[in-house]
């Protein structure tokens, strides 16, 4: 499905010009897939730790693992975003991206990298859900994200003539509902999910019964 999202971008911008198609696909697309797979590998470790605690019914351990995983996901996503945006020109130049599409490739990749934090947090949330035995909802949310990305691609690229910018923005916007639905679906009843992890903090901010919702 993740490949299909990138393929949708390629198809939409491919109708505009060869330069736009080359900027979204080819080396740029390969580099983005490498980053996505790296993030998936990092966040898979969270599922192992959560699954161990969850299997022992150690919900206090689950609380700690959830908080730590989400915090590290945010921090690592932020670091990778900043470094990625900064190093994109050097990386693409090192990979010998043709000069006639270099500027478009840099623009597309930088906009995509701007969405690394929600991408990282989604993968952490999906890993937590899979660790508790729920592998369906992360898949459903991913499918929904692909549909949203396709619709936004059509609007931004076809009607707004935003070219590679529209394709990248559509992909980033498609991450937001996926992230919200996934993290919101982490088990809360009984205090062994996000509510149990962040409930005391929310209650201190005035949210009543946050630890048990």
JSON list of N, CA and C in Angstrom, two decimals, residues 75-117:
[
{"chain": "A", "resi": 75, "resn": "UNK", "atom": "N", "xyz": [11.01, 12.37, 18.85]},
{"chain": "A", "resi": 75, "resn": "UNK", "atom": "CA", "xyz": [12.36, 12.95, 18.83]},
{"chain": "A", "resi": 75, "resn": "UNK", "atom": "C", "xyz": [13.14, 12.50, 17.60]},
{"chain": "A", "resi": 76, "resn": "UNK", "atom": "N", "xyz": [13.11, 11.19, 17.33]},
{"chain": "A", "resi": 76, "resn": "UNK", "atom": "CA", "xyz": [13.85, 10.68, 16.17]},
{"chain": "A", "resi": 76, "resn": "UNK", "atom": "C", "xyz": [13.27, 11.20, 14.86]},
{"chain": "A", "resi": 77, "resn": "UNK", "atom": "N", "xyz": [11.93, 11.30, 14.80]},
{"chain": "A", "resi": 77, "resn": "UNK", "atom": "CA", "xyz": [11.30, 11.85, 13.61]},
{"chain": "A", "resi": 77, "resn": "UNK", "atom": "C", "xyz": [11.70, 13.29, 13.38]},
{"chain": "A", "resi": 78, "resn": "UNK", "atom": "N", "xyz": [11.77, 14.06, 14.47]},
{"chain": "A", "resi": 78, "resn": "UNK", "atom": "CA", "xyz": [12.16, 15.46, 14.35]},
{"chain": "A", "resi": 78, "resn": "UNK", "atom": "C", "xyz": [13.61, 15.60, 13.89]},
{"chain": "A", "resi": 79, "resn": "UNK", "atom": "N", "xyz": [14.49, 14.78, 14.47]},
{"chain": "A", "resi": 79, "resn": "UNK", "atom": "CA", "xyz": [15.90, 14.83, 14.09]},
{"chain": "A", "resi": 79, "resn": "UNK", "atom": "C", "xyz": [16.09, 14.43, 12.63]},
{"chain": "A", "resi": 80, "resn": "UNK", "atom": "N", "xyz": [15.43, 13.36, 12.23]},
{"chain": "A", "resi": 80, "resn": "UNK", "atom": "CA", "xyz": [15.54, 12.89, 10.84]},
{"chain": "A", "resi": 80, "resn": "UNK", "atom": "C", "xyz": [14.95, 13.91, 9.87]},
{"chain": "A", "resi": 81, "resn": "UNK", "atom": "N", "xyz": [13.88, 14.58, 10.28]},
{"chain": "A", "resi": 81, "resn": "UNK", "atom": "CA", "xyz": [13.27, 15.61, 9.43]},
{"chain": "A", "resi": 81, "resn": "UNK", "atom": "C", "xyz": [14.24, 16.76, 9.19]},
{"chain": "A", "resi": 82, "resn": "UNK", "atom": "N", "xyz": [14.82, 17.28, 10.27]},
{"chain": "A", "resi": 82, "resn": "UNK", "atom": "CA", "xyz": [15.73, 18.42, 10.16]},
{"chain": "A", "resi": 82, "resn": "UNK", "atom": "C", "xyz": [16.97, 18.05, 9.34]},
{"chain": "A", "resi": 83, "resn": "UNK", "atom": "N", "xyz": [17.59, 16.92, 9.69]},
{"chain": "A", "resi": 83, "resn": "UNK", "atom": "CA", "xyz": [18.79, 16.49, 8.97]},
{"chain": "A", "resi": 83, "resn": "UNK", "atom": "C", "xyz": [18.47, 16.18, 7.50]},
{"chain": "A", "resi": 84, "resn": "UNK", "atom": "N", "xyz": [17.32, 15.55, 7.29]},
{"chain": "A", "resi": 84, "resn": "UNK", "atom": "CA", "xyz": [16.94, 15.19, 5.92]},
{"chain": "A", "resi": 84, "resn": "UNK", "atom": "C", "xyz": [16.74, 16.41, 5.04]},
{"chain": "A", "resi": 85, "resn": "UNK", "atom": "N", "xyz": [15.99, 17.39, 5.55]},
{"chain": "A", "resi": 85, "resn": "UNK", "atom": "CA", "xyz": [15.76, 18.61, 4.77]},
{"chain": "A", "resi": 85, "resn": "UNK", "atom": "C", "xyz": [17.06, 19.33, 4.49]},
{"chain": "A", "resi": 86, "resn": "UNK", "atom": "N", "xyz": [17.94, 19.34, 5.48]},
{"chain": "A", "resi": 86, "resn": "UNK", "atom": "CA", "xyz": [19.22, 20.02, 5.33]},
{"chain": "A", "resi": 86, "resn": "UNK", "atom": "C", "xyz": [20.14, 19.30, 4.34]},
{"chain": "A", "resi": 87, "resn": "UNK", "atom": "N", "xyz": [20.15, 17.97, 4.39]},
{"chain": "A", "resi": 87, "resn": "UNK", "atom": "CA", "xyz": [21.10, 17.20, 3.60]},
{"chain": "A", "resi": 87, "resn": "UNK", "atom": "C", "xyz": [20.56, 16.74, 2.25]},
{"chain": "A", "resi": 88, "resn": "UNK", "atom": "N", "xyz": [19.31, 17.05, 1.95]},
{"chain": "A", "resi": 88, "resn": "UNK", "atom": "CA", "xyz": [18.72, 16.60, 0.69]},
{"chain": "A", "resi": 88, "resn": "UNK", "atom": "C", "xyz": [19.51, 17.01, -0.54]},
{"chain": "A", "resi": 89, "resn": "UNK", "atom": "N", "xyz": [19.91, 18.28, -0.68]},
{"chain": "A", "resi": 89, "resn": "UNK", "atom": "CA", "xyz": [20.69, 18.65, -1.87]},
{"chain": "A", "resi": 89, "resn": "UNK", "atom": "C", "xyz": [21.98, 17.85, -2.01]},
{"chain": "A", "resi": 90, "resn": "UNK", "atom": "N", "xyz": [22.69, 17.68, -0.90]},
{"chain": "A", "resi": 90, "resn": "UNK", "atom": "CA", "xyz": [23.96, 16.94, -0.95]},
{"chain": "A", "resi": 90, "resn": "UNK", "atom": "C", "xyz": [23.72, 15.48, -1.30]},
{"chain": "A", "resi": 91, "resn": "UNK", "atom": "N", "xyz": [22.65, 14.88, -0.72]},
{"chain": "A", "resi": 91, "resn": "UNK", "atom": "CA", "xyz": [22.35, 13.48, -0.98]},
{"chain": "A", "resi": 91, "resn": "UNK", "atom": "C", "xyz": [22.01, 13.24, -2.43]},
{"chain": "A", "resi": 92, "resn": "UNK", "atom": "N", "xyz": [21.12, 14.06, -2.99]},
{"chain": "A", "resi": 92, "resn": "UNK", "atom": "CA", "xyz": [20.71, 13.87, -4.38]},
{"chain": "A", "resi": 92, "resn": "UNK", "atom": "C", "xyz": [21.85, 14.16, -5.34]},
{"chain": "A", "resi": 93, "resn": "UNK", "atom": "N", "xyz": [22.69, 15.11, -5.00]},
{"chain": "A", "resi": 93, "resn": "UNK", "atom": "CA", "xyz": [23.87, 15.39, -5.84]},
{"chain": "A", "resi": 93, "resn": "UNK", "atom": "C", "xyz": [24.83, 14.21, -5.80]},
{"chain": "A", "resi": 94, "resn": "UNK", "atom": "N", "xyz": [24.99, 13.62, -4.61]},
{"chain": "A", "resi": 94, "resn": "UNK", "atom": "CA", "xyz": [25.86, 12.46, -4.46]},
{"chain": "A", "resi": 94, "resn": "UNK", "atom": "C", "xyz": [25.36, 11.28, -5.27]},
{"chain": "A", "resi": 95, "resn": "UNK", "atom": "N", "xyz": [24.03, 11.17, -5.40]},
{"chain": "A", "resi": 95, "resn": "UNK", "atom": "CA", "xyz": [23.42, 10.08, -6.16]},
{"chain": "A", "resi": 95, "resn": "UNK", "atom": "C", "xyz": [23.32, 10.40, -7.65]},
{"chain": "A", "resi": 96, "resn": "UNK", "atom": "N", "xyz": [23.95, 11.50, -8.05]},
{"chain": "A", "resi": 96, "resn": "UNK", "atom": "CA", "xyz": [24.03, 11.88, -9.47]},
{"chain": "A", "resi": 96, "resn": "UNK", "atom": "C", "xyz": [22.66, 12.10, -10.12]},
{"chain": "A", "resi": 97, "resn": "UNK", "atom": "N", "xyz": [21.78, 12.76, -9.40]},
{"chain": "A", "resi": 97, "resn": "UNK", "atom": "CA", "xyz": [20.50, 13.15, -9.99]},
{"chain": "A", "resi": 97, "resn": "UNK", "atom": "C", "xyz": [20.78, 14.21, -11.07]},
{"chain": "A", "resi": 98, "resn": "UNK", "atom": "N", "xyz": [20.25, 14.06, -12.27]},
{"chain": "A", "resi": 98, "resn": "UNK", "atom": "CA", "xyz": [20.51, 15.02, -13.35]},
{"chain": "A", "resi": 98, "resn": "UNK", "atom": "C", "xyz": [20.19, 16.45, -12.95]},
{"chain": "A", "resi": 99, "resn": "UNK", "atom": "N", "xyz": [21.01, 17.36, -13.39]},
{"chain": "A", "resi": 99, "resn": "UNK", "atom": "CA", "xyz": [20.87, 18.76, -12.98]},
{"chain": "A", "resi": 99, "resn": "UNK", "atom": "C", "xyz": [19.55, 19.38, -13.45]},
{"chain": "A", "resi": 100, "resn": "UNK", "atom": "N", "xyz": [18.99, 18.88, -14.57]},
{"chain": "A", "resi": 100, "resn": "UNK", "atom": "CA", "xyz": [17.76, 19.49, -15.08]},
{"chain": "A", "resi": 100, "resn": "UNK", "atom": "C", "xyz": [16.54, 19.15, -14.23]},
{"chain": "A", "resi": 101, "resn": "UNK", "atom": "N", "xyz": [16.63, 18.13, -13.37]},
{"chain": "A", "resi": 101, "resn": "UNK", "atom": "CA", "xyz": [15.51, 17.80, -12.49]},
{"chain": "A", "resi": 101, "resn": "UNK", "atom": "C", "xyz": [15.91, 17.90, -11.01]},
{"chain": "A", "resi": 102, "resn": "UNK", "atom": "N", "xyz": [17.12, 18.36, -10.76]},
{"chain": "A", "resi": 102, "resn": "UNK", "atom": "CA", "xyz": [17.63, 18.39, -9.38]},
{"chain": "A", "resi": 102, "resn": "UNK", "atom": "C", "xyz": [16.78, 19.28, -8.48]},
{"chain": "A", "resi": 103, "resn": "UNK", "atom": "N", "xyz": [16.44, 20.47, -8.97]},
{"chain": "A", "resi": 103, "resn": "UNK", "atom": "CA", "xyz": [15.66, 21.41, -8.16]},
{"chain": "A", "resi": 103, "resn": "UNK", "atom": "C", "xyz": [14.28, 20.85, -7.81]},
{"chain": "A", "resi": 104, "resn": "UNK", "atom": "N", "xyz": [13.62, 20.23, -8.81]},
{"chain": "A", "resi": 104, "resn": "UNK", "atom": "CA", "xyz": [12.30, 19.63, -8.55]},
{"chain": "A", "resi": 104, "resn": "UNK", "atom": "C", "xyz": [12.41, 18.46, -7.59]},
{"chain": "A", "resi": 105, "resn": "UNK", "atom": "N", "xyz": [13.46, 17.67, -7.74]},
{"chain": "A", "resi": 105, "resn": "UNK", "atom": "CA", "xyz": [13.66, 16.52, -6.85]},
{"chain": "A", "resi": 105, "resn": "UNK", "atom": "C", "xyz": [13.89, 16.97, -5.42]},
{"chain": "A", "resi": 106, "resn": "UNK", "atom": "N", "xyz": [14.69, 18.01, -5.24]},
{"chain": "A", "resi": 106, "resn": "UNK", "atom": "CA", "xyz": [14.96, 18.55, -3.90]},
{"chain": "A", "resi": 106, "resn": "UNK", "atom": "C", "xyz": [13.67, 19.07, -3.27]},
{"chain": "A", "resi": 107, "resn": "UNK", "atom": "N", "xyz": [12.88, 19.79, -4.08]},
{"chain": "A", "resi": 107, "resn": "UNK", "atom": "CA", "xyz": [11.63, 20.35, -3.57]},
{"chain": "A", "resi": 107, "resn": "UNK", "atom": "C", "xyz": [10.68, 19.25, -3.12]},
{"chain": "A", "resi": 108, "resn": "UNK", "atom": "N", "xyz": [10.50, 18.23, -3.96]},
{"chain": "A", "resi": 108, "resn": "UNK", "atom": "CA", "xyz": [9.59, 17.13, -3.63]},
{"chain": "A", "resi": 108, "resn": "UNK", "atom": "C", "xyz": [10.05, 16.39, -2.37]},
{"chain": "A", "resi": 109, "resn": "UNK", "atom": "N", "xyz": [11.33, 16.09, -2.31]},
{"chain": "A", "resi": 109, "resn": "UNK", "atom": "CA", "xyz": [11.83, 15.31, -1.18]},
{"chain": "A", "resi": 109, "resn": "UNK", "atom": "C", "xyz": [11.79, 16.11, 0.11]},
{"chain": "A", "resi": 110, "resn": "UNK", "atom": "N", "xyz": [12.06, 17.41, 0.06]},
{"chain": "A", "resi": 110, "resn": "UNK", "atom": "CA", "xyz": [12.01, 18.23, 1.27]},
{"chain": "A", "resi": 110, "resn": "UNK", "atom": "C", "xyz": [10.60, 18.32, 1.82]},
{"chain": "A", "resi": 111, "resn": "UNK", "atom": "N", "xyz": [9.61, 18.46, 0.95]},
{"chain": "A", "resi": 111, "resn": "UNK", "atom": "CA", "xyz": [8.22, 18.52, 1.42]},
{"chain": "A", "resi": 111, "resn": "UNK", "atom": "C", "xyz": [7.83, 17.18, 2.03]},
{"chain": "A", "resi": 112, "resn": "UNK", "atom": "N", "xyz": [8.23, 16.10, 1.40]},
{"chain": "A", "resi": 112, "resn": "UNK", "atom": "CA", "xyz": [7.93, 14.77, 1.93]},
{"chain": "A", "resi": 112, "resn": "UNK", "atom": "C", "xyz": [8.58, 14.58, 3.30]},
{"chain": "A", "resi": 113, "resn": "UNK", "atom": "N", "xyz": [9.84, 15.00, 3.42]},
{"chain": "A", "resi": 113, "resn": "UNK", "atom": "CA", "xyz": [10.56, 14.84, 4.69]},
{"chain": "A", "resi": 113, "resn": "UNK", "atom": "C", "xyz": [9.95, 15.69, 5.79]},
{"chain": "A", "resi": 114, "resn": "UNK", "atom": "N", "xyz": [9.25, 16.76, 5.42]},
{"chain": "A", "resi": 114, "resn": "UNK", "atom": "CA", "xyz": [8.59, 17.59, 6.43]},
{"chain": "A", "resi": 114, "resn": "UNK", "atom": "C", "xyz": [7.51, 16.82, 7.17]},
{"chain": "A", "resi": 115, "resn": "UNK", "atom": "N", "xyz": [7.07, 15.70, 6.61]},
{"chain": "A", "resi": 115, "resn": "UNK", "atom": "CA", "xyz": [6.05, 14.87, 7.26]},
{"chain": "A", "resi": 115, "resn": "UNK", "atom": "C", "xyz": [6.62, 13.66, 7.97]},
{"chain": "A", "resi": 116, "resn": "UNK", "atom": "N", "xyz": [7.91, 13.66, 8.27]},
{"chain": "A", "resi": 116, "resn": "UNK", "atom": "CA", "xyz": [8.52, 12.50, 8.90]},
{"chain": "A", "resi": 116, "resn": "UNK", "atom": "C", "xyz": [8.04, 12.28, 10.34]},
{"chain": "A", "resi": 117, "resn": "UNK", "atom": "N", "xyz": [7.73, 13.35, 11.06]},
{"chain": "A", "resi": 117, "resn": "UNK", "atom": "CA", "xyz": [7.28, 13.18, 12.45]},
{"chain": "A", "resi": 117, "resn": "UNK", "atom": "C", "xyz": [5.96, 12.42, 12.51]}
]
